[in-house]
Coordinates of C-alpha atoms in Angstrom, one line a residue:
M24 CA 62.5 -3.1 -17.9
S25 CA 64.6 -5.5 -15.8
E26 CA 64.1 -9.2 -16.5
L27 CA 63.6 -9.9 -12.8
S28 CA 60.3 -9.5 -11.1
P29 CA 59.7 -6.3 -9.1
V30 CA 59.8 -6.3 -5.3
V31 CA 57.5 -4.0 -3.2
V32 CA 59.4 -3.1 -0.1
C33 CA 57.2 -1.9 2.8
I34 CA 59.3 -0.2 5.5
L35 CA 56.3 0.7 7.8
P36 CA 53.9 -2.1 8.7
S37 CA 51.1 0.5 8.5
A38 CA 51.5 0.6 4.7
E39 CA 51.4 -3.2 4.3
T40 CA 47.8 -3.1 2.9
L41 CA 48.8 -0.6 0.2
G42 CA 52.0 -2.6 -0.5
Q43 CA 49.9 -5.8 -1.0
Q44 CA 47.6 -3.9 -3.4
I45 CA 50.6 -2.8 -5.5
A46 CA 52.2 -6.3 -5.4
D47 CA 48.9 -7.8 -6.6
Q48 CA 48.7 -5.4 -9.4
L49 CA 52.2 -6.0 -10.6
D50 CA 52.3 -9.7 -9.7
A51 CA 55.3 -8.8 -7.6
R52 CA 56.7 -9.9 -4.3
L53 CA 56.0 -8.0 -1.1
D54 CA 58.7 -7.7 1.6
V55 CA 57.6 -6.2 4.9
R56 CA 60.0 -4.9 7.5
G57 CA 59.9 -6.9 10.7
T58 CA 58.5 -10.0 8.9
D59 CA 60.8 -10.5 5.9
F60 CA 63.7 -8.3 6.9
D61 CA 65.0 -6.1 9.7
D62 CA 67.9 -4.1 8.3
V63 CA 66.3 -1.7 5.7
G64 CA 69.6 -0.6 4.1
A65 CA 71.1 -4.1 3.7
H66 CA 67.8 -5.4 2.3
L67 CA 67.3 -2.6 -0.3
R68 CA 71.0 -2.8 -1.4
A69 CA 70.8 -6.5 -1.8
L70 CA 67.7 -6.3 -4.0
F71 CA 69.2 -3.5 -6.0
L72 CA 72.6 -5.2 -6.6
A73 CA 70.7 -8.4 -7.6
G74 CA 68.8 -6.4 -10.3
H75 CA 65.3 -6.4 -8.9
P76 CA 63.1 -3.4 -9.8
I77 CA 62.3 -1.9 -6.4
I78 CA 59.0 -0.2 -5.5
G79 CA 59.7 1.4 -2.1
L80 CA 56.8 2.5 0.1
A81 CA 59.0 5.1 1.6
S82 CA 60.1 8.7 1.1
A83 CA 62.4 9.4 -1.9
G84 CA 65.1 10.6 0.5
I85 CA 65.3 7.3 2.3
L86 CA 65.6 5.3 -0.9
I87 CA 68.2 7.7 -2.4
R88 CA 70.4 7.8 0.8
T89 CA 70.2 4.0 1.2
L90 CA 71.1 3.2 -2.4
A91 CA 73.6 6.0 -3.0
P92 CA 76.7 3.9 -2.0
V93 CA 75.9 1.2 -4.7
L94 CA 75.0 3.5 -7.6
V95 CA 77.7 2.8 -10.2
D96 CA 76.4 2.5 -13.8
K97 CA 73.0 3.9 -14.7
R98 CA 72.9 1.8 -17.9
R99 CA 72.8 -1.4 -15.8
E100 CA 70.9 -0.4 -12.7
P101 CA 67.3 -1.6 -12.1
P102 CA 64.3 0.7 -11.9
V103 CA 63.6 2.2 -8.5
V104 CA 60.2 3.8 -7.7
S105 CA 59.1 5.6 -4.6
V106 CA 55.5 5.5 -3.5
A107 CA 54.1 7.7 -0.8
E108 CA 52.8 5.7 2.2
D109 CA 49.3 7.0 1.6
G110 CA 49.5 6.2 -2.1
S111 CA 49.1 9.8 -3.2
A112 CA 52.3 10.1 -5.3
V113 CA 54.4 7.7 -7.4
V114 CA 58.0 8.9 -8.2
P115 CA 60.4 7.1 -10.5
L116 CA 63.8 7.7 -9.0
L117 CA 66.2 5.6 -11.1
G118 CA 66.0 3.9 -14.4
G119 CA 63.4 6.2 -15.9
H120 CA 64.2 5.1 -19.5
H121 CA 64.7 1.5 -18.4
G122 CA 61.3 0.7 -17.1
A123 CA 60.9 3.0 -14.0
N124 CA 58.6 5.5 -15.8
A125 CA 56.4 2.8 -17.2
L126 CA 56.3 1.1 -13.8
A127 CA 55.4 4.4 -12.1
R128 CA 52.6 5.1 -14.6
R129 CA 51.2 1.6 -14.1
I130 CA 51.2 1.9 -10.3
A131 CA 49.7 5.4 -10.4
T132 CA 46.9 4.2 -12.7
A133 CA 46.1 1.4 -10.3
L134 CA 46.1 3.8 -7.3
G135 CA 44.4 6.7 -8.9
A136 CA 47.4 8.8 -8.2
Q137 CA 49.9 10.9 -10.2
A138 CA 53.1 9.6 -11.6
A139 CA 55.7 12.3 -11.1
V140 CA 57.8 11.5 -14.2
T141 CA 60.7 14.0 -14.5
T142 CA 62.8 12.8 -17.4
A143 CA 62.9 15.6 -20.0
G144 CA 61.9 13.5 -23.0
D145 CA 58.8 12.0 -21.3
V146 CA 57.7 15.4 -19.8
S147 CA 58.3 17.7 -22.7
L148 CA 58.2 15.4 -25.7
G149 CA 55.9 12.7 -24.5
V150 CA 58.2 10.0 -25.6
A151 CA 61.6 8.5 -24.7
L152 CA 63.6 8.3 -27.9
D153 CA 66.1 5.9 -26.5
E154 CA 63.4 3.4 -25.4
P155 CA 61.6 2.1 -28.5
P156 CA 58.7 -0.4 -27.9
A157 CA 59.1 -4.1 -27.9
G158 CA 60.0 -5.5 -31.4
W159 CA 62.0 -2.5 -32.4
R160 CA 65.8 -1.8 -32.1
L161 CA 67.5 1.6 -32.1
E162 CA 70.8 1.3 -34.0
T163 CA 72.7 4.0 -32.2
P164 CA 71.3 4.7 -28.7
E165 CA 74.2 7.1 -27.9
D166 CA 72.8 9.5 -30.6
A167 CA 69.4 9.8 -28.9
K168 CA 70.5 12.3 -26.2
P169 CA 71.8 15.1 -28.6
L170 CA 68.8 14.7 -30.9
M171 CA 66.4 14.9 -27.9
A172 CA 68.2 18.0 -26.7
A173 CA 67.8 19.6 -30.1
L174 CA 64.0 18.9 -30.2
L175 CA 63.7 20.3 -26.6
A176 CA 65.5 23.4 -27.7
G177 CA 62.9 24.0 -30.5
A178 CA 64.6 22.3 -33.5
R179 CA 62.2 20.8 -36.0
G180 CA 62.8 17.3 -37.3
Q181 CA 61.6 14.8 -39.8
V182 CA 60.4 11.2 -39.5
S183 CA 60.1 8.6 -42.2
G184 CA 58.5 5.2 -41.9
T185 CA 55.5 4.1 -39.8
A186 CA 56.0 4.6 -36.0
S187 CA 52.9 5.1 -33.9
W188 CA 54.9 5.5 -30.7
L189 CA 56.4 8.8 -32.2
Q190 CA 53.0 10.3 -32.7
P191 CA 53.4 12.7 -29.7
L192 CA 56.2 14.4 -31.6
V193 CA 54.0 14.8 -34.7
E194 CA 51.0 16.1 -32.6
Q195 CA 53.3 18.8 -31.0
G196 CA 54.6 19.8 -34.4
A197 CA 58.2 18.8 -33.4
V198 CA 58.6 16.6 -36.4
E199 CA 57.2 16.3 -39.9
V200 CA 56.2 12.9 -41.4
I201 CA 57.8 12.6 -44.8
G202 CA 57.0 8.9 -45.6
A203 CA 54.9 6.0 -44.3
D204 CA 56.4 2.8 -45.8
V205 CA 55.4 0.1 -43.3
D206 CA 58.3 -2.1 -44.4
A207 CA 61.0 0.5 -44.2
P208 CA 63.0 1.4 -41.1
V209 CA 61.9 4.4 -39.1
V210 CA 64.3 7.3 -39.4
L211 CA 64.1 10.3 -37.1
S212 CA 66.4 13.2 -38.1
V213 CA 67.3 16.8 -37.2
N214 CA 69.6 18.8 -39.5
G215 CA 73.2 18.6 -38.4
L216 CA 72.8 15.6 -36.1
A217 CA 73.2 11.9 -36.6
P218 CA 69.7 10.4 -37.4
L219 CA 68.1 7.8 -35.2
I220 CA 67.3 4.6 -37.1
Y221 CA 64.7 2.3 -35.6
R222 CA 64.4 -1.2 -37.2
R223 CA 61.8 -3.9 -36.7
S224 CA 63.3 -7.1 -35.2
A225 CA 61.3 -9.5 -37.2
L226 CA 63.8 -11.9 -38.7
A227 CA 65.0 -15.3 -37.5
L228 CA 68.6 -16.2 -38.1
G229 CA 69.3 -19.9 -38.5
V230 CA 72.8 -21.1 -38.0
G231 CA 74.8 -24.3 -38.0
C232 CA 78.5 -25.0 -37.5
A233 CA 81.1 -27.7 -36.9
R234 CA 82.0 -28.5 -33.4
G235 CA 84.5 -26.1 -32.1
C236 CA 84.0 -23.6 -34.9
D237 CA 85.9 -20.3 -34.5
P238 CA 83.4 -17.7 -33.3
D239 CA 84.9 -15.1 -35.5
E240 CA 84.2 -17.3 -38.6
L241 CA 80.5 -17.6 -37.7
I242 CA 80.2 -13.9 -36.9
G243 CA 82.0 -13.0 -40.1
L244 CA 79.8 -15.3 -42.2
V245 CA 76.6 -13.9 -40.7
G246 CA 77.8 -10.3 -41.1
Q247 CA 78.7 -10.8 -44.8
T248 CA 75.5 -12.7 -45.5
L249 CA 73.3 -9.9 -44.0
A250 CA 75.3 -7.2 -45.8
D251 CA 75.0 -9.0 -49.1
A252 CA 71.2 -9.3 -48.6
G253 CA 70.7 -5.7 -47.5
I254 CA 69.6 -6.8 -44.0
A255 CA 70.7 -4.7 -41.0
Q256 CA 71.8 -6.6 -37.8
G257 CA 69.1 -4.8 -35.9
E258 CA 66.4 -6.6 -37.9
I259 CA 67.5 -10.0 -36.4
A260 CA 65.2 -11.0 -33.5
S261 CA 66.9 -14.2 -32.5
V262 CA 69.4 -16.9 -33.4
H263 CA 68.3 -20.5 -33.9
S264 CA 70.0 -23.8 -34.3
I265 CA 69.7 -27.5 -33.5
D266 CA 69.7 -28.6 -29.8
L267 CA 72.9 -30.5 -30.3
K268 CA 74.6 -27.1 -30.5
A269 CA 73.2 -25.7 -27.3
N270 CA 76.7 -25.6 -25.8
E271 CA 78.4 -24.4 -28.9
A272 CA 80.5 -21.3 -28.0
A273 CA 80.4 -19.8 -31.5
I274 CA 76.6 -19.7 -31.5
H275 CA 76.5 -18.0 -28.2
A276 CA 79.2 -15.6 -29.2
L277 CA 77.1 -14.7 -32.3
A278 CA 74.0 -14.1 -30.2
S279 CA 76.0 -11.9 -27.8
H280 CA 77.4 -10.0 -30.8
L281 CA 73.9 -9.4 -32.1
D282 CA 72.5 -8.8 -28.6
V283 CA 69.7 -11.3 -29.2
P284 CA 68.7 -14.6 -27.6
A285 CA 69.9 -18.0 -28.8
R286 CA 67.3 -20.7 -29.1
F287 CA 67.5 -24.4 -30.0
H288 CA 65.2 -27.0 -31.5
P289 CA 65.3 -30.8 -31.6
A290 CA 66.3 -32.5 -34.9
E291 CA 62.8 -33.9 -35.4
R292 CA 61.4 -30.3 -35.3
L293 CA 63.8 -29.1 -37.9
E294 CA 63.1 -32.2 -40.1
A295 CA 59.4 -31.2 -40.1
E296 CA 60.5 -28.3 -42.3
V297 CA 62.1 -30.5 -44.9
A298 CA 59.5 -29.7 -47.6
R299 CA 60.3 -26.0 -47.3
L300 CA 64.1 -26.3 -47.4
A301 CA 65.9 -24.8 -50.4
N302 CA 69.0 -26.9 -49.9
P303 CA 68.2 -30.2 -48.2
S304 CA 71.2 -32.4 -47.6
D305 CA 71.3 -36.2 -47.1
V306 CA 74.8 -35.8 -45.6
V307 CA 73.4 -33.5 -42.9
F308 CA 70.5 -35.9 -42.2
A309 CA 73.0 -38.8 -41.7
E310 CA 75.0 -36.6 -39.3
V311 CA 72.3 -35.0 -37.1
G312 CA 68.9 -36.4 -38.1
C313 CA 67.5 -33.6 -40.2
H314 CA 68.1 -32.4 -43.8
G315 CA 69.0 -28.9 -42.9
V316 CA 70.1 -27.0 -39.8
S317 CA 70.3 -23.4 -40.7
E318 CA 67.4 -23.3 -43.1
G319 CA 65.3 -25.6 -40.9
A320 CA 66.0 -23.6 -37.7
A321 CA 65.1 -20.3 -39.4
L322 CA 61.9 -21.7 -40.8
A323 CA 60.9 -23.4 -37.6
A324 CA 61.2 -20.0 -35.8
A325 CA 59.4 -18.2 -38.6
G326 CA 56.3 -20.4 -38.4
P327 CA 54.1 -22.0 -41.1
Q328 CA 53.5 -18.6 -42.8
G329 CA 57.1 -17.5 -42.5
Q330 CA 59.2 -16.9 -45.5
L331 CA 62.8 -17.9 -46.2
L332 CA 64.5 -14.7 -47.2
V333 CA 68.1 -15.9 -47.5
E334 CA 69.0 -19.4 -48.4
K335 CA 71.8 -21.3 -46.8
T336 CA 75.2 -19.6 -47.2
K337 CA 78.3 -21.3 -45.9
S338 CA 81.9 -20.9 -44.9
P339 CA 84.3 -23.8 -44.3
S340 CA 82.8 -24.6 -40.8
A341 CA 79.5 -22.7 -40.6
T342 CA 76.2 -22.1 -42.3
C343 CA 73.4 -19.5 -41.9
A344 CA 70.0 -18.6 -43.3
V345 CA 67.4 -16.0 -42.7
A346 CA 63.6 -16.2 -42.5
R347 CA 60.8 -13.6 -41.8
I348 CA 58.9 -14.4 -38.7
A349 CA 55.1 -14.7 -39.0
E350 CA 52.5 -15.9 -36.5
G351 CA 52.8 -19.4 -35.1
G352 CA 56.6 -19.5 -35.0
D353 CA 58.4 -21.9 -32.7
A354 CA 60.3 -19.9 -30.2
G355 CA 62.6 -22.8 -29.4
Q356 CA 64.3 -23.6 -26.1
A357 CA 66.9 -21.5 -24.4
R358 CA 70.1 -23.2 -23.2
G359 CA 69.5 -24.5 -19.7
H360 CA 71.4 -22.9 -16.9
L361 CA 72.5 -24.4 -13.6
S362 CA 73.8 -22.1 -10.9
V363 CA 75.6 -23.9 -8.0
I364 CA 75.2 -21.2 -5.4
G365 CA 76.9 -20.9 -2.0
I366 CA 74.7 -18.8 0.2
G367 CA 77.2 -18.6 3.1
P368 CA 76.3 -19.9 6.6
G369 CA 72.8 -18.4 6.3
Q370 CA 72.9 -14.7 7.2
P371 CA 71.6 -12.6 4.2
D372 CA 74.3 -10.0 4.6
W373 CA 76.9 -12.7 3.9
R374 CA 75.4 -13.6 0.6
T375 CA 77.1 -12.1 -2.5
P376 CA 75.1 -10.0 -4.9
E377 CA 75.9 -12.5 -7.6
A378 CA 74.3 -15.3 -5.6
T379 CA 71.2 -13.2 -4.9
R380 CA 70.9 -12.3 -8.6
L381 CA 71.2 -15.9 -9.7
I382 CA 68.6 -17.0 -7.1
A383 CA 66.2 -14.3 -8.3
Q384 CA 66.7 -15.3 -12.0
A385 CA 66.1 -19.0 -11.3
D386 CA 63.0 -20.7 -12.5
E387 CA 63.4 -23.4 -9.8
L388 CA 65.3 -23.7 -6.5
V389 CA 66.8 -27.1 -5.7
G390 CA 68.5 -28.3 -2.5
Y391 CA 68.3 -29.5 1.0
G392 CA 65.0 -28.0 2.2
F393 CA 66.6 -26.3 5.2
Y394 CA 69.0 -24.4 3.0
I395 CA 66.3 -23.2 0.7
D396 CA 64.3 -22.0 3.7
L397 CA 67.3 -19.9 4.8
L398 CA 66.7 -17.7 1.7
G399 CA 63.8 -16.2 3.5
P400 CA 61.6 -14.0 1.2
E401 CA 63.7 -15.0 -1.9
A402 CA 62.2 -18.5 -1.6
R403 CA 58.6 -17.5 -0.9
G404 CA 56.2 -18.6 -3.6
R405 CA 58.9 -20.0 -5.8
M406 CA 59.0 -23.3 -7.6
R407 CA 61.3 -25.5 -5.5
R408 CA 62.4 -29.1 -5.2
D409 CA 63.5 -30.2 -1.7
F410 CA 65.8 -33.1 -0.9
D411 CA 66.8 -34.6 2.4
L412 CA 70.2 -35.0 3.8
G413 CA 71.9 -38.0 2.2
E414 CA 70.3 -37.3 -1.2
E415 CA 73.2 -35.3 -2.6
E416 CA 73.5 -37.3 -5.8
A417 CA 69.8 -37.2 -6.4
R418 CA 69.6 -33.5 -6.0
C419 CA 72.6 -32.8 -8.3
R420 CA 71.3 -35.2 -10.9
Y421 CA 67.8 -33.6 -10.8
A422 CA 69.2 -30.1 -11.0
L423 CA 71.2 -30.9 -14.1
E424 CA 68.4 -32.7 -15.8
A425 CA 65.9 -30.0 -15.0
A426 CA 68.3 -27.4 -16.5
G427 CA 68.6 -29.7 -19.5
E428 CA 64.9 -29.0 -20.1
G429 CA 65.8 -25.3 -20.7
R430 CA 65.1 -24.0 -17.2
R431 CA 67.3 -21.8 -15.1
V432 CA 67.9 -23.8 -11.9
A433 CA 69.6 -22.7 -8.7
L434 CA 71.2 -25.5 -6.7
I435 CA 71.4 -24.0 -3.2
C436 CA 74.4 -24.9 -1.0
S437 CA 75.3 -23.6 2.4
G438 CA 78.7 -22.0 2.7
D439 CA 80.6 -22.3 -0.5
G440 CA 79.2 -24.7 -3.2
G441 CA 82.7 -25.8 -4.1
I442 CA 83.8 -26.6 -0.5
Y443 CA 82.4 -29.9 0.8
A444 CA 79.2 -29.2 -1.1
M445 CA 77.5 -29.9 -4.4
G446 CA 79.9 -28.2 -6.8
A447 CA 82.3 -31.2 -7.1
L448 CA 79.5 -33.7 -7.4
V449 CA 77.9 -31.7 -10.3
M450 CA 81.3 -31.8 -12.1
E451 CA 81.7 -35.5 -11.5
L452 CA 78.3 -36.2 -13.0
L453 CA 79.1 -34.1 -16.0
D454 CA 82.5 -35.9 -16.3
R455 CA 80.9 -39.4 -16.5
D456 CA 79.5 -40.9 -19.6
S457 CA 75.7 -41.3 -19.5
D458 CA 76.0 -45.1 -19.5
A459 CA 78.5 -45.0 -16.6
G460 CA 76.3 -43.1 -14.1
G461 CA 76.5 -39.7 -15.7
V462 CA 73.7 -37.5 -16.7
S463 CA 72.0 -37.4 -20.1
D464 CA 73.6 -35.7 -23.1
V465 CA 71.0 -32.9 -22.9
A466 CA 72.0 -32.2 -19.3
K467 CA 75.7 -32.2 -20.3
R468 CA 75.0 -29.2 -22.6
V469 CA 73.7 -26.9 -19.9
D470 CA 75.5 -23.7 -18.9
V471 CA 76.9 -24.1 -15.4
T472 CA 77.9 -21.2 -13.1
H473 CA 79.6 -21.7 -9.7
A474 CA 78.8 -18.7 -7.5
P475 CA 81.1 -18.7 -4.4
G476 CA 79.9 -18.1 -0.9
I477 CA 81.4 -17.5 2.5
S478 CA 82.5 -20.9 3.8
A479 CA 81.9 -21.8 7.5
L480 CA 85.7 -21.8 8.1
Q481 CA 85.9 -18.2 7.0
A482 CA 82.8 -17.1 9.0
A483 CA 84.0 -18.9 12.1
S484 CA 87.5 -17.4 11.9
A485 CA 86.1 -13.9 11.3
R486 CA 83.6 -14.1 14.2
A487 CA 86.4 -15.0 16.7
G488 CA 89.3 -12.9 15.2
A489 CA 91.7 -14.2 12.7
L490 CA 92.5 -17.8 13.4
L491 CA 93.1 -18.5 9.7
G492 CA 95.7 -15.7 9.6
H493 CA 98.5 -18.1 8.5
D494 CA 98.7 -21.4 6.7
F495 CA 95.6 -23.6 7.2
C496 CA 93.8 -26.6 5.8
A497 CA 90.4 -28.2 5.9
I498 CA 89.7 -31.9 6.6
S499 CA 86.3 -33.6 6.5
L500 CA 86.0 -36.2 9.3
S501 CA 83.2 -38.1 7.5
D502 CA 84.2 -41.5 6.5
L503 CA 81.0 -42.2 4.5
L504 CA 82.8 -41.3 1.2
T505 CA 86.5 -41.1 2.2
P506 CA 88.3 -44.1 3.6
R507 CA 89.1 -43.8 7.3
A508 CA 92.7 -44.6 6.6
A509 CA 92.9 -41.6 4.2
I510 CA 91.5 -39.3 6.9
L511 CA 94.0 -40.5 9.5
K512 CA 96.8 -40.0 7.0
R513 CA 95.7 -36.4 6.4
L514 CA 95.4 -35.8 10.1
H515 CA 98.9 -36.9 10.8
A516 CA 100.2 -34.8 7.9
A517 CA 98.4 -31.7 9.0
A518 CA 99.5 -32.2 12.6
E519 CA 103.2 -32.5 11.6
G520 CA 102.8 -29.5 9.3
D521 CA 101.5 -27.4 12.2
F522 CA 98.5 -26.1 10.1
V523 CA 95.5 -24.4 11.6
I524 CA 92.8 -27.0 10.8
A525 CA 89.1 -26.6 10.1
F526 CA 87.2 -29.9 10.7
Y527 CA 84.1 -30.2 8.6
N528 CA 81.5 -32.9 9.3
P529 CA 83.2 -33.5 12.7
V530 CA 80.5 -35.8 14.1
S531 CA 77.1 -37.3 13.4
R532 CA 74.8 -39.4 15.4
R533 CA 76.7 -42.5 14.4
R534 CA 80.2 -41.1 13.8
R535 CA 81.7 -40.1 17.2
T536 CA 85.3 -41.4 17.3
L537 CA 87.3 -39.6 14.6
L538 CA 87.2 -36.2 16.3
A539 CA 88.5 -37.8 19.5
E540 CA 91.3 -39.5 17.5
A541 CA 92.1 -36.2 15.8
R542 CA 92.5 -34.5 19.2
E543 CA 95.0 -37.2 20.4
I544 CA 97.0 -37.0 17.1
L545 CA 97.2 -33.2 17.4
L546 CA 98.2 -33.2 21.1
A547 CA 101.3 -35.1 20.1
H548 CA 102.4 -32.1 18.0
R549 CA 101.1 -28.9 19.6
P550 CA 100.5 -27.6 23.1
A551 CA 97.6 -28.7 25.3
D552 CA 96.3 -25.1 25.5
T553 CA 96.1 -24.7 21.8
P554 CA 92.9 -22.7 21.1
V555 CA 90.0 -24.6 19.7
L556 CA 86.9 -22.8 18.4
L557 CA 83.5 -24.6 18.2
A558 CA 81.3 -22.5 15.9
A559 CA 77.6 -23.6 15.6
S560 CA 74.8 -22.2 13.5
L561 CA 76.9 -19.3 12.2
G562 CA 75.1 -16.3 11.0
R563 CA 71.8 -17.4 12.4
P564 CA 69.9 -16.3 15.6
E565 CA 71.0 -19.4 17.4
E566 CA 74.7 -18.8 16.6
K567 CA 77.1 -20.0 19.4
L568 CA 80.8 -19.7 19.7
T569 CA 82.7 -21.8 22.3
L570 CA 86.4 -21.5 23.0
R571 CA 88.2 -24.5 24.4
R572 CA 91.8 -25.8 25.0
L573 CA 92.8 -28.6 22.7
A574 CA 93.3 -30.9 25.7
D575 CA 89.7 -30.2 26.8
L576 CA 88.0 -30.7 23.4
D577 CA 84.9 -32.8 24.2
V578 CA 83.2 -34.6 21.4
D579 CA 79.8 -34.3 23.1
E580 CA 79.9 -30.5 22.7
V581 CA 80.0 -30.9 19.0
D582 CA 77.0 -31.6 16.7
M583 CA 76.3 -31.6 12.9
M584 CA 75.8 -27.9 12.8
T585 CA 79.2 -27.2 14.3
I586 CA 82.5 -26.5 12.5
V587 CA 85.7 -27.1 14.6
L588 CA 88.7 -24.8 14.1
I589 CA 91.9 -25.8 15.9
G590 CA 94.8 -23.4 16.1
S591 CA 98.5 -24.1 15.3
S592 CA 101.2 -24.0 17.9
A593 CA 101.6 -20.3 17.1
S594 CA 97.9 -19.4 17.5
R595 CA 97.2 -16.9 20.3
R596 CA 94.4 -15.5 22.5
I597 CA 93.6 -11.9 23.4
D598 CA 91.3 -10.8 26.2
S599 CA 89.0 -8.3 24.5
G600 CA 87.6 -6.8 27.6
D601 CA 84.1 -7.1 26.0
I602 CA 82.2 -10.3 26.6
A603 CA 80.3 -9.7 23.4
A604 CA 83.5 -9.6 21.3
G605 CA 85.1 -12.7 19.8
A606 CA 84.4 -16.0 21.5
G607 CA 83.0 -15.0 24.9
G608 CA 85.2 -12.0 25.2
T609 CA 88.3 -13.6 23.7
W610 CA 89.9 -13.0 20.3
I611 CA 92.0 -15.7 18.8
Y612 CA 94.4 -15.3 15.9
T613 CA 97.4 -16.9 14.2
P614 CA 100.4 -14.5 13.7
R615 CA 101.6 -14.3 10.1
G616 CA 105.2 -13.5 10.9
Y617 CA 105.2 -9.7 11.2
A618 CA 106.7 -9.7 14.7
K619 CA 110.2 -9.3 13.2
R620 CA 109.2 -6.2 11.4
I621 CA 107.3 -4.8 14.3
D622 CA 110.3 -5.4 16.7
G623 CA 112.7 -4.0 14.1
D624 CA 114.6 -7.3 13.8
T625 CA 115.3 -7.6 10.1
A626 CA 118.3 -9.9 10.4

């Protein structure tokens, strides 16, 4: 099933009570039309692209038609379940073998309804051969379909090993049990077809490596070690190492290669296993604070009753060891992740699927409280840490340190996080030494993702036409962090270069003069009737677009929620004939130079 929590989507308010019942049963979020969203299609597609399992209180037809344009890869799509508005039927529509069937049965049981499961394996065989239970891995999922087809056609198979989830096949007489070794892999076979091999994922792989180790060296070492020990890769449940290696590329490449999680432990936790190490090393202790990384990590994950199966083996730059997991093992800590997310000006439709997915995956939301509130239902009931304006350093520092504790943190920025937002400050804190104002060493090891968003300059230009159609620049008029002299130098350069200019942070309650100075500087280089767009609260209900001449630009019309776009000498106006189009019925744009081609002048 998808790693994200399900969302129950109620299209008709009359079904809200049923929706709440389902949401409570699944510990899911309930989104109600008219309260949490208005555009049904946009909302459903955003949830789907983000990876949320969807339980729609709507007809199957509505859900299918709405999601059809974004159906691309069935192997990566989240489950979608349709529930009749009276609760009488539950139908898994998408992702049957990836959680939808199980989700539908769970909902149906809670409602006393019938789950209309239609996938052939579930209906006729009573089991999905390509979806083994937790703790098991199927070596070759691509072989499941032809074997399932053969069983459905009446072929008789054999199963060896102990596999209670395959009991429906035994009861139907579809397969014969030929062995019941609890320690052996489970093998399901039909004559003439590749067998399905299911393995218990019950082993912890401990690894260590030199900084900057070639991933191929570590992957090769592990592959050879497992082969020599007669261990299949599918038996590995997780990769473990010391926390100093949380940002080691080779370890994450190995975990990806094995398709298992990577987990990390502090040196003192690994040192607690010193009495059980087969190959303790004083050299390693002097280097990292424990007598063994690979063996110590494997044993820590295996627990007090766990057994070291493979002692440390090594290559020039890497080591590995394997232990069998028993009860009481230490799961370790995942590498923390910080997403610097641009949510655009605020309108959900302008948020990228990547941004929505990262927000949904986050354990904690961090940012200016107003920006988090703009997330709407995505922020409801979530762990969050709000900061005021002016607390930019504090919020970035907190986000990094919180991620350093192993959490997935989303740092919410309006517009684009890398344009006059928190992206650069996050990078600066990572760039500094911890004793020079930077963050802790633990925070420096987090995984950082920058998810782009629609910046205010793009949104403003698009709303009013195409003012950014040719060369443009952006200048912040805030002198809180940038010297006033530097801002004036940039204004003169942009004016002389005849750029379209986007002014960020044009005014505040105390900063009222630089915008007026900018107007005078620009008037010396471009016409008085140069179009100026004042765009406030873009993408929100209170959005306002105001078109002015450069000579008439009035500082008092501008506030902190406004971005100011000033055209070049080539920028033009078009009367749209529709007062709702553009800025009060006027489109503005900057020609790119196609006039010569349009006019046929190629000289």
